[in-house]
Amino acid sequence: MLSVAALSLRLGVSGCQGSKRSIATVISGSKTSKVVRDRLRAEVERMRSQVFGFRPSLVVLQVGDRDDSNLYISTKLKAAAEIGIDAKLTRLPNTATQDEVLQSVMAVNEDPSVHGLIVQLPLDSVNHIVTEQITNAISPEKDVDGLSFINAGKLSRGDLKDCFIPCTPNGCMELIRQTGVTVAGKHAVVIGRSKIVGAPMHDLLLWNHATVTTCHSKTPDLPQQVGRADILVVGAGRAEMVRGEWVKEGAVVIDCGINHVSDETKASGKRVVGDVHYSSANQRAGFITPVPGGVGPMTVAMLMENTVQSAQRFLLKMAAR
Amino acid sequence: MLSVAALSLRLGVSGCQGSKRSIATVISGSKTSKVVRDRLRAEVERMRSQVFGFRPSLVVLQVGDRDDSNLYISTKLKAAAEIGIDAKLTRLPNTATQDEVLQSVMAVNEDPSVHGLIVQLPLDSVNHIVTEQITNAISPEKDVDGLSFINAGKLSRGDLKDCFIPCTPNGCMELIRQTGVTVAGKHAVVIGRSKIVGAPMHDLLLWNHATVTTCHSKTPDLPQQVGRADILVVGAGRAEMVRGEWVKEGAVVIDCGINHVSDETKASGKRVVGDVHYSSANQRAGFITPVPGGVGPMTVAMLMENTVQSAQRFLLKMAAR
């Protein structure tokens, strides 16, 4: 076992600890995601040496041409290329119908050379497309975003080894692990219950044996609930809503929020903040993720992890035949 | 809106309330399940009058010949007959293989005259059968036990209108509704995280907008967690583990436990108790379910409800064609 200090050095947890500590140790997602990506690159190289020419393969399916989607996709393709994953973009025009999108999904499902398929959301089509029908048409074995009901059902019922875990909560767990704080037996509080952050985060913490409380917009006593959290994960989508004085002394605070607020001191006139009021929370937390540079960079890294995992499962199935 | 007293009279919540109350109001599952079954019988009659000769249809698939399974199945078939559901038992010998069981499931999946299929667990076969593969082979549209990953995924992610809810937690919600206590905004605590009780109970309470804490065997401070519950649902499987002094004054206490403990004062030498220590908990709770006669009778009633609901969805689909 590594000491926390050693882990900090290796894995991007920085700051000061001990009895004189007055501010939280920062958990750097930028550094941790690099560690993950380095590990994955080595893993892909190992696979290539075992099976000549083999590469994990990912398809990103885009409908339309949204600027924000283009940016996210290029980040994913770049990360994949650096790791050695063969990632391709399939783009349908914004005139695509639901049937055409489904046909594209089916074609990738049936292509044995592809190990992962994600559909970039939101779908940008002039036609009415039911997003849920598209995400649930993805073969569960290739659903590396983990958003299909089958993968959600497995995760929510504790079948973690046989599913794909959504990338943001999976990244949060990786950051929590970096702190060296044991999850089992702790009281974890999750704020938010979305399909991509809060709900799967609850499941992950629960099946890592924390006692988990889920809070949301209908929770009347949020400060009190937050005050009981040894581990706090916030995916509320409201700028700086969690105040430092709510936070339990020494808690692990993971902030999934990405909110743009106006800031006249910046050239752009705005800046990015999380769902946690950082400068007060870091006075009480034991560990805290910054925004930006915390959870954000982990999401793409965990998508790569799921893709490599899918390729590994594919190779295991091949070997078993 | 009915007053609690009126509801009590109609729906099987009995006991005394008001400032002089010293013991909890008892929530009778026996009486409430009868109300549900009466409602379903009327609903089936209505369906029959709308579509001549139509009856909801349920198949119970049994493998082997366990005494306890035989008893549970006969209870289900009897309840179905009383409501007007056409329920049939398909029994395979204990020499059945996994493939044979899967074939039976597929045959029922493909039979348009059947609206619900449950597989009686545990499977009693001399051959190795992976239970999860059997329950997940059931068509999600006929999975009236709600145990497939697809139905679990929908429930856990808040898609309650488009799924089947497992019968025991669904029955617990019905009992909670009988109390007249609003779930939204309350702090609910669930003890246990099983696939058939705790995990889906968490989901149901969460999507009815309670703040929900899930506790389990790794929770170090169970008395404190229980003490914060406005609504407490216990599915721990340990006789009388929740002590009355833990319970918050006025809480709704739902006990899913069925435990046999020795009792020399009984002719059988034993008696059935729940997971809650009833005689101390009813001194503090506002409402409490007895064991037996609480959650138990609700489970079969809710299986019938799911079957009728499945038949209704079938009719709606027919009408839409």
XYZ file of C-alpha atoms in Angstrom:
642
model
C 0.000 0.000 0.000
C 1.188 3.493 -0.813
C 0.951 6.226 1.756
C -1.391 9.088 0.978
C 1.633 11.318 0.541
C 3.164 8.894 -1.943
C -0.124 8.581 -3.759
C -0.381 12.351 -3.801
C 2.969 12.624 -5.414
C 2.212 10.023 -8.070
C -1.424 10.638 -8.769
C -2.005 14.322 -8.674
C -3.341 14.884 -5.171
C -1.560 17.996 -3.990
C -1.673 20.299 -0.972
C -0.701 20.029 2.659
C -1.966 17.537 5.192
C -1.605 16.978 8.924
C -2.610 18.752 12.100
C -1.632 22.152 10.770
C -3.671 21.790 7.581
C -6.079 24.628 7.107
C -7.167 24.085 3.543
C -8.206 20.964 1.695
C -5.941 18.743 -0.355
C -6.724 19.335 -4.015
C -7.591 16.268 -6.098
C -6.394 17.038 -9.593
C -8.470 15.437 -12.324
C -6.044 16.779 -14.915
C -3.168 14.824 -13.383
C -5.202 11.747 -12.469
C -6.723 11.526 -15.943
C -3.203 11.591 -17.383
C -2.253 8.671 -15.133
C -5.320 6.766 -16.371
C -4.573 7.573 -20.013
C -0.938 6.512 -19.605
C -2.081 3.227 -18.075
C -4.505 2.672 -20.942
C -1.856 3.402 -23.567
C 0.378 0.768 -21.982
C -2.551 -1.645 -21.866
C -3.332 -1.106 -25.560
C 0.326 -1.695 -26.411
C 0.211 -4.927 -24.424
C -2.908 -6.029 -26.332
C -1.235 -5.224 -29.647
C 1.777 -7.298 -28.708
C -0.459 -10.217 -27.744
C -2.750 -10.090 -30.764
C -0.827 -8.777 -33.744
C -2.266 -5.522 -35.035
C -5.212 -5.515 -32.624
C -6.596 -2.134 -31.554
C -9.626 -1.267 -29.430
C -12.125 0.456 -31.669
C -14.674 3.165 -30.870
C -17.372 4.733 -33.036
C -18.808 8.138 -32.166
C -22.182 8.648 -33.835
C -23.160 12.278 -34.321
C -26.413 13.611 -35.717
C -26.195 17.174 -36.996
C -23.416 19.659 -36.488
C -23.645 21.430 -33.116
C -20.547 23.435 -32.234
C -20.408 22.145 -28.661
C -20.777 18.529 -29.856
C -17.996 19.064 -32.419
C -15.722 20.268 -29.627
C -16.520 17.350 -27.295
C -16.104 14.837 -30.114
C -12.739 16.222 -31.160
C -11.560 15.935 -27.526
C -12.643 12.291 -27.479
C -11.053 11.451 -30.822
C -7.791 13.095 -29.763
C -7.701 11.215 -26.445
C -8.421 7.944 -28.269
C -5.651 8.539 -30.801
C -3.113 9.234 -28.041
C -3.976 5.950 -26.319
C -3.944 3.905 -29.514
C -7.698 3.417 -29.763
C -9.018 3.401 -33.318
C -11.816 5.978 -33.034
C -14.048 6.977 -35.908
C -16.718 9.612 -36.269
C -19.887 8.669 -38.119
C -21.855 11.815 -38.790
C -25.446 11.852 -40.021
C -26.974 15.070 -41.376
C -29.491 16.993 -39.287
C -32.161 15.707 -41.667
C -31.663 12.155 -40.348
C -34.789 10.361 -39.177
C -35.078 8.124 -36.122
C -35.026 5.054 -38.388
C -31.860 6.205 -40.089
C -30.138 6.772 -36.750
C -31.311 3.346 -35.554
C -29.944 1.763 -38.733
C -26.553 3.351 -38.093
C -26.578 2.034 -34.532
C -27.500 -1.463 -35.742
C -24.733 -1.437 -38.338
C -22.146 -0.717 -35.628
C -23.737 -3.284 -33.302
C -23.225 -5.934 -35.973
C -19.674 -4.924 -36.883
C -17.386 -7.278 -34.913
C -14.381 -4.969 -35.401
C -15.984 -2.233 -33.225
C -15.869 -2.552 -29.415
C -17.509 0.668 -28.308
C -20.275 2.911 -29.619
C -21.399 6.224 -28.215
C -24.081 8.523 -29.534
C -23.154 12.158 -29.009
C -26.019 13.925 -27.228
C -28.066 15.975 -27.727
C -29.174 14.689 -31.132
C -29.357 17.604 -33.553
C -32.035 16.689 -36.077
C -34.939 18.558 -37.620
C -36.914 15.319 -37.143
C -38.351 14.077 -33.864
C -36.025 11.439 -32.449
C -36.609 9.699 -29.105
C -33.117 9.792 -27.587
C -33.865 6.944 -25.193
C -34.758 4.618 -28.050
C -31.424 5.369 -29.674
C -29.301 4.869 -26.554
C -31.184 1.656 -25.772
C -30.654 0.316 -29.285
C -26.900 0.195 -28.663
C -25.771 -3.351 -27.921
C -25.139 -3.534 -24.127
C -21.721 -5.080 -24.887
C -20.718 -1.944 -26.844
C -22.528 0.661 -24.718
C -19.361 2.289 -23.350
C -21.303 5.354 -22.153
C -23.282 2.950 -19.938
C -26.561 4.774 -20.556
C -28.749 1.870 -21.711
C -31.347 0.504 -19.302
C -29.628 -2.883 -19.215
C -26.334 -1.372 -18.051
C -28.184 0.911 -15.613
C -30.110 -2.091 -14.278
C -26.921 -4.068 -13.706
C -25.187 -1.162 -11.989
C -28.180 -0.307 -9.810
C -28.525 -3.925 -8.678
C -24.852 -4.395 -7.890
C -23.699 -6.325 -10.956
C -20.709 -4.020 -11.459
C -18.328 -6.470 -13.082
C -20.658 -7.226 -15.941
C -21.647 -3.708 -16.994
C -20.344 -0.413 -18.295
C -20.330 2.346 -15.709
C -21.215 5.867 -16.922
C -18.049 7.880 -17.403
C -18.566 10.847 -15.050
C -19.409 8.833 -11.882
C -16.714 6.319 -12.811
C -14.264 9.219 -12.942
C -15.503 10.489 -9.578
C -14.827 7.073 -8.025
C -11.320 7.137 -9.471
C -10.752 10.548 -7.848
C -12.149 9.333 -4.520
C -9.762 6.355 -4.683
C -6.843 8.765 -5.163
C -7.516 10.295 -1.761
C -6.819 6.977 -0.029
C -10.096 7.369 1.889
C -11.937 4.050 2.241
C -15.481 4.193 0.849
C -16.879 1.126 2.641
C -18.646 2.075 5.867
C -18.597 5.809 5.119
C -21.635 8.039 4.821
C -21.785 9.348 1.260
C -24.172 12.045 0.109
C -24.980 12.550 -3.577
C -26.748 15.724 -4.682
C -28.628 15.110 -7.919
C -30.282 12.070 -9.480
C -29.618 12.448 -13.205
C -29.057 9.422 -15.424
C -25.494 10.402 -16.227
C -24.250 11.646 -12.833
C -26.339 11.380 -9.655
C -28.211 8.102 -10.060
C -25.235 5.989 -11.184
C -23.006 7.746 -8.599
C -25.407 6.563 -5.873
C -25.140 3.016 -7.211
C -21.341 3.057 -7.364
C -20.962 4.373 -3.822
C -23.580 1.939 -2.501
C -21.968 -1.113 -4.096
C -18.607 0.076 -2.811
C -20.376 -0.308 0.546
C -20.974 3.274 1.609
C -24.219 4.226 3.320
C -25.626 6.556 0.660
C -28.084 9.438 0.858
C -29.433 10.926 -2.367
C -30.526 14.568 -2.169
C -32.231 16.605 -4.884
C -34.380 19.659 -5.544
C -37.091 18.360 -3.160
C -34.698 17.921 -0.213
C -35.753 20.471 2.395
C -32.686 20.289 4.668
C -29.771 20.185 2.255
C -27.241 21.876 4.582
C -27.916 19.289 7.314
C -27.715 16.382 4.859
C -24.442 17.717 3.422
C -23.101 18.163 6.937
C -23.298 14.407 7.534
C -21.305 13.458 4.416
C -17.891 11.875 4.777
C -17.943 11.771 0.976
C -19.933 14.386 -0.938
C -20.553 14.214 -4.682
C -22.397 17.143 -6.196
C -24.087 16.961 -9.608
C -26.799 19.553 -9.134
C -26.141 21.916 -12.030
C -26.399 25.053 -9.901
C -23.444 27.381 -9.568
C -21.794 27.312 -6.124
C -24.968 26.110 -4.392
C -23.114 24.043 -1.779
C -21.645 26.458 0.752
C -18.431 25.753 2.594
C -20.056 26.053 6.002
C -22.325 23.075 5.183
C -19.367 20.756 4.583
C -18.290 18.273 7.249
C -14.767 18.865 8.521
C -12.366 16.609 6.604
C -14.890 15.407 4.014
C -14.032 14.337 0.464
C -15.800 16.806 -1.835
C -16.268 15.888 -5.516
C -17.772 18.632 -7.675
C -19.296 17.587 -11.026
C -20.677 21.031 -11.787
C -19.649 23.080 -14.811
C -21.392 26.466 -14.691
C -20.574 29.646 -16.527
C -20.952 32.781 -14.418
C -20.252 36.336 -15.435
C -16.931 37.765 -14.297
C -15.927 41.245 -15.440
C -12.320 40.701 -14.428
C -11.972 38.135 -17.233
C -11.398 39.056 -20.855
C -14.233 36.725 -21.851
C -16.512 38.354 -19.269
C -17.218 34.983 -17.639
C -15.614 32.134 -15.770
C -16.378 28.491 -15.008
C -17.396 27.473 -11.482
C -18.639 24.232 -9.986
C -21.718 23.406 -7.906
C -19.620 23.875 -4.741
C -18.510 27.253 -3.422
C -14.851 26.331 -3.658
C -13.123 29.025 -1.630
C -15.245 28.350 1.451
C -15.522 24.565 1.013
C -11.782 24.091 0.803
C -11.523 25.594 4.299
C -13.409 22.609 5.725
C -13.037 19.682 3.304
C -10.195 17.192 3.656
C -10.020 16.718 -0.119
C -11.673 18.701 -2.865
C -11.795 18.690 -6.668
C -11.274 22.027 -8.418
C -13.444 23.309 -11.274
C -12.099 23.283 -13.927
C -9.470 20.537 -13.734
C -11.345 18.165 -11.437
C -14.068 15.803 -12.602
C -14.162 17.205 -16.156
C -10.934 15.691 -17.501
C -11.829 12.336 -15.941
C -14.948 11.811 -18.049
C -13.104 11.398 -21.349
C -10.450 9.245 -19.654
C -13.127 6.887 -18.320
C -14.749 6.640 -21.758
C -11.379 5.440 -22.991
C -11.176 3.015 -20.056
C -14.589 1.551 -20.929
C -13.554 1.183 -24.567
C -10.354 -0.635 -23.625
C -12.336 -2.803 -21.173
C -14.798 -3.674 -23.931
C -11.942 -4.670 -26.220
C -10.487 -6.830 -23.439
C -13.813 -8.598 -22.984
C -13.936 -9.133 -26.750
C -10.483 -10.727 -26.715
C -11.435 -12.923 -23.746
C -14.522 -14.135 -25.633
C -12.400 -14.843 -28.701
C -9.894 -16.772 -26.612
C -12.689 -18.817 -25.001
C -13.980 -20.034 -28.377
C -59.223 14.297 0.079
C -60.167 11.814 2.737
C -59.110 12.411 6.300
C -56.683 9.928 7.781
C -59.477 8.639 9.980
C -61.708 8.080 6.969
C -58.892 6.408 5.110
C -58.249 4.274 8.162
C -61.824 3.125 8.212
C -61.850 2.298 4.505
C -58.401 0.973 3.914
C -57.380 -0.981 6.931
C -55.373 1.519 8.927
C -56.559 1.016 12.482
C -55.611 2.282 15.932
C -55.953 5.540 17.814
C -54.528 8.895 16.788
C -54.322 12.369 18.261
C -52.603 14.025 21.147
C -53.355 11.170 23.526
C -51.940 8.503 21.172
C -49.321 6.386 22.826
C -48.999 3.585 20.316
C -48.668 3.597 16.537
C -51.513 3.311 14.091
C -51.381 -0.166 12.587
C -51.251 -0.374 8.767
C -52.993 -3.600 7.877
C -51.681 -5.264 4.740
C -54.393 -7.879 5.002
C -57.113 -5.259 4.711
C -55.281 -3.053 2.195
C -54.488 -6.025 -0.042
C -58.195 -6.886 -0.051
C -59.004 -3.350 -1.185
C -56.444 -3.703 -3.999
C -57.788 -7.106 -5.027
C -61.382 -5.818 -5.022
C -60.319 -2.912 -7.213
C -58.548 -5.276 -9.612
C -61.568 -7.592 -9.812
C -63.724 -4.622 -10.804
C -61.096 -3.561 -13.336
C -60.971 -7.040 -14.899
C -64.779 -7.057 -15.130
C -64.627 -3.681 -16.848
C -62.063 -5.022 -19.338
C -64.246 -8.049 -20.025
C -67.220 -5.837 -20.709
C -65.164 -3.715 -23.101
C -63.494 -6.565 -24.972
C -65.795 -9.561 -25.003
C -64.304 -12.551 -23.218
C -60.942 -10.833 -22.538
C -59.047 -11.879 -19.420
C -55.597 -10.891 -18.195
C -53.392 -13.969 -18.361
C -50.477 -14.997 -16.157
C -48.097 -17.938 -16.452
C -46.155 -19.164 -13.429
C -43.134 -21.205 -14.488
C -41.884 -23.649 -11.875
C -38.834 -25.882 -12.074
C -38.922 -28.837 -9.693
C -41.275 -29.412 -6.806
C -40.222 -27.537 -3.663
C -42.858 -27.542 -0.937
C -42.452 -23.832 -0.194
C -42.694 -22.954 -3.895
C -45.838 -25.083 -4.232
C -47.413 -23.149 -1.362
C -46.481 -19.715 -2.771
C -47.696 -20.710 -6.236
C -51.045 -21.954 -4.964
C -51.528 -18.628 -3.145
C -50.831 -16.761 -6.390
C -53.119 -18.958 -8.496
C -55.929 -18.596 -5.950
C -55.579 -14.790 -5.830
C -55.575 -14.668 -9.630
C -58.706 -16.817 -9.893
C -60.567 -14.598 -7.428
C -59.738 -11.492 -9.466
C -60.612 -13.085 -12.791
C -57.048 -13.452 -14.059
C -56.433 -16.561 -16.118
C -53.368 -17.993 -14.350
C -51.665 -21.204 -15.390
C -48.832 -23.173 -13.863
C -46.177 -24.564 -16.194
C -44.066 -27.019 -14.277
C -40.797 -28.461 -15.559
C -39.207 -31.476 -13.840
C -36.148 -31.011 -11.620
C -34.138 -32.616 -14.430
C -34.759 -29.574 -16.644
C -31.673 -27.969 -18.173
C -31.043 -24.255 -18.565
C -31.851 -24.524 -22.284
C -35.150 -26.213 -21.556
C -36.133 -23.534 -19.066
C -35.115 -20.827 -21.563
C -37.222 -22.519 -24.243
C -40.251 -22.456 -21.937
C -39.674 -18.759 -21.254
C -39.380 -18.034 -24.973
C -42.571 -19.935 -25.742
C -44.509 -17.768 -23.268
C -42.771 -14.599 -24.547
C -44.076 -15.402 -28.023
C -47.606 -16.303 -26.957
C -49.695 -13.152 -27.523
C -52.479 -14.462 -25.241
C -50.229 -14.268 -22.150
C -49.641 -10.876 -20.474
C -47.495 -11.831 -17.510
C -44.786 -14.424 -16.809
C -43.071 -15.109 -13.537
C -40.462 -17.729 -12.787
C -40.883 -19.108 -9.281
C -37.563 -18.882 -7.460
C -35.438 -20.613 -6.373
C -35.143 -22.884 -9.387
C -35.112 -26.500 -8.185
C -33.081 -28.425 -10.739
C -30.334 -31.021 -10.517
C -28.676 -29.107 -13.370
C -26.776 -25.852 -13.049
C -29.048 -23.013 -14.090
C -28.031 -19.349 -13.983
C -31.141 -17.760 -12.465
C -30.253 -14.311 -13.789
C -30.163 -15.572 -17.371
C -33.659 -16.977 -16.928
C -35.203 -13.858 -15.361
C -33.555 -11.699 -18.021
C -34.881 -13.891 -20.830
C -38.431 -12.884 -19.881
C -39.771 -10.253 -22.274
C -39.667 -6.906 -20.388
C -43.311 -6.350 -21.422
C -44.353 -9.550 -19.578
C -41.898 -9.338 -16.658
C -44.551 -8.707 -13.981
C -42.107 -9.546 -11.178
C -40.006 -6.625 -12.444
C -36.728 -8.457 -11.870
C -35.127 -8.126 -15.307
C -32.274 -5.676 -15.740
C -34.291 -3.605 -18.210
C -37.118 -3.068 -15.729
C -34.612 -2.450 -12.920
C -32.800 0.062 -15.135
C -36.000 1.946 -15.894
C -37.056 2.023 -12.243
C -33.633 3.084 -11.008
C -33.450 5.919 -13.533
C -36.952 7.223 -12.824
C -38.857 5.803 -15.793
C -41.632 4.468 -13.524
C -44.517 4.671 -15.950
C -42.885 2.423 -18.479
C -41.738 -0.434 -16.256
C -42.912 -3.145 -13.888
C -42.140 -2.424 -10.253
C -41.128 -5.420 -8.092
C -44.103 -6.539 -6.022
C -42.828 -6.193 -2.453
C -41.617 -2.565 -2.691
C -44.684 -1.707 -4.752
C -46.807 -3.106 -1.913
C -44.804 -1.081 0.623
C -45.545 2.108 -1.336
C -49.239 1.240 -1.334
C -49.109 0.851 2.466
C -47.244 4.146 2.849
C -49.929 5.835 0.737
C -52.603 4.470 3.083
C -51.132 6.454 5.963
C -51.827 9.725 4.177
C -48.225 10.796 4.853
C -46.709 12.650 1.879
C -43.505 11.028 0.620
C -42.110 14.028 -1.317
C -39.682 16.034 0.776
C -39.469 13.424 3.541
C -36.316 11.668 4.660
C -36.713 7.963 3.948
C -34.322 5.295 5.175
C -34.180 1.856 3.575
C -32.337 -0.959 5.331
C -31.192 -3.567 2.822
C -30.188 -3.423 -0.846
C -31.527 -6.694 -2.278
C -32.819 -6.890 -5.842
C -36.353 -7.697 -4.750
C -36.773 -5.371 -1.745
C -34.165 -2.793 -0.738
C -32.759 -1.603 -4.065
C -36.115 -1.083 -5.848
C -37.580 0.388 -2.642
C -34.846 3.043 -2.709
C -35.741 3.829 -6.314
C -39.479 4.097 -5.628
C -39.027 6.417 -2.649
C -36.471 8.530 -4.542
C -38.695 8.980 -7.593
C -41.588 9.802 -5.307
C -39.249 12.648 -4.268
C -38.089 11.557 -0.826
C -34.488 12.154 0.219
C -33.384 8.523 0.558
C -30.634 6.892 2.602
C -29.788 3.248 1.963
C -28.299 1.353 4.914
C -26.925 -2.193 4.928
C -24.630 -4.587 6.737
C -21.662 -2.203 6.348
C -23.480 0.779 7.921
C -21.672 1.510 11.185
C -24.249 3.833 12.784
C -27.570 2.175 12.017
C -29.410 3.505 15.111
C -28.504 7.103 14.200
C -29.493 6.609 10.543
C -32.817 5.039 11.564
C -33.406 7.891 13.996
C -33.488 10.370 11.093
C -36.147 8.479 9.100
C -39.568 9.995 8.607
C -40.267 6.856 6.580
C -38.411 3.642 7.415
C -38.544 0.517 5.252
C -36.718 -2.520 6.584
C -35.742 -5.473 4.397
C -32.728 -6.737 6.287
C -33.679 -10.353 6.930
C -32.672 -10.250 10.600
C -35.262 -10.896 13.284
C -36.221 -7.800 15.294
C -32.917 -6.051 14.548
C -34.425 -2.546 14.495
C -35.139 -1.541 18.087
C -37.984 0.722 19.043
C -35.722 3.258 20.720
C -33.977 3.891 17.365
C -37.216 4.952 15.688
C -38.031 8.628 15.152
C -41.161 9.760 16.978
C -44.113 9.616 14.584
C -42.279 7.791 11.757
C -43.914 5.482 9.233
C -42.364 2.036 9.796
C -42.712 -0.612 7.065
C -41.357 -4.038 7.989
C -40.633 -6.460 5.108
C -39.060 -9.082 7.374
C -40.422 -12.609 7.757
C -38.335 -14.476 10.327
C -39.142 -17.640 12.241
C -38.031 -17.556 15.873
C -38.516 -20.234 18.499
C -41.408 -19.694 20.918
C -42.220 -22.399 23.427
C -45.610 -20.844 24.179
C -46.749 -21.800 20.649
C -47.913 -25.282 19.695
C -45.581 -25.168 16.687
C -42.688 -24.139 18.928
C -42.073 -21.047 16.819
C -43.581 -17.796 15.639
C -43.067 -15.305 12.839
C -41.502 -11.907 13.571
C -40.357 -9.050 11.365
C -37.049 -7.206 11.136
C -38.426 -4.573 13.519
C -38.916 -5.114 17.241
C -42.623 -4.450 17.058
C -43.645 -3.984 20.688
C -41.039 -1.282 21.273
C -41.258 0.332 17.815
C -45.011 0.818 18.036
C -44.429 2.982 21.116
C -42.641 5.556 18.966
C -43.778 5.125 15.343
C -46.734 7.049 13.984
C -47.699 4.162 11.709
C -46.389 0.610 11.645
C -46.992 -2.589 9.700
C -47.479 -5.781 11.719
C -45.780 -9.091 10.896
C -47.604 -11.167 9.810
C -50.412 -9.274 8.118
C -48.414 -6.280 6.931
C -46.236 -6.288 3.827
C -46.683 -10.041 3.206
C -50.244 -9.989 1.847
C -49.419 -6.993 -0.353
C -46.834 -8.832 -2.450
C -49.308 -11.188 -4.129
C -51.824 -8.336 -4.563
C -49.205 -6.249 -6.390
C -48.295 -9.182 -8.640
C -51.937 -9.214 -9.636
C -51.825 -5.453 -10.151
C -48.819 -5.768 -12.462
C -50.568 -8.515 -14.432
C -53.704 -6.415 -14.868
C -51.527 -3.427 -15.830
C -49.737 -5.549 -18.432
C -53.084 -6.642 -19.879
C -54.197 -2.998 -19.999
C -51.049 -2.025 -21.888
C -51.684 -4.928 -24.267
C -55.211 -3.672 -24.943
C -53.954 -0.129 -25.473
C -51.440 -1.412 -28.022
C -54.174 -3.386 -29.790
C -56.409 -0.312 -29.863
C -53.592 1.810 -31.301
C -53.113 -0.524 -34.272
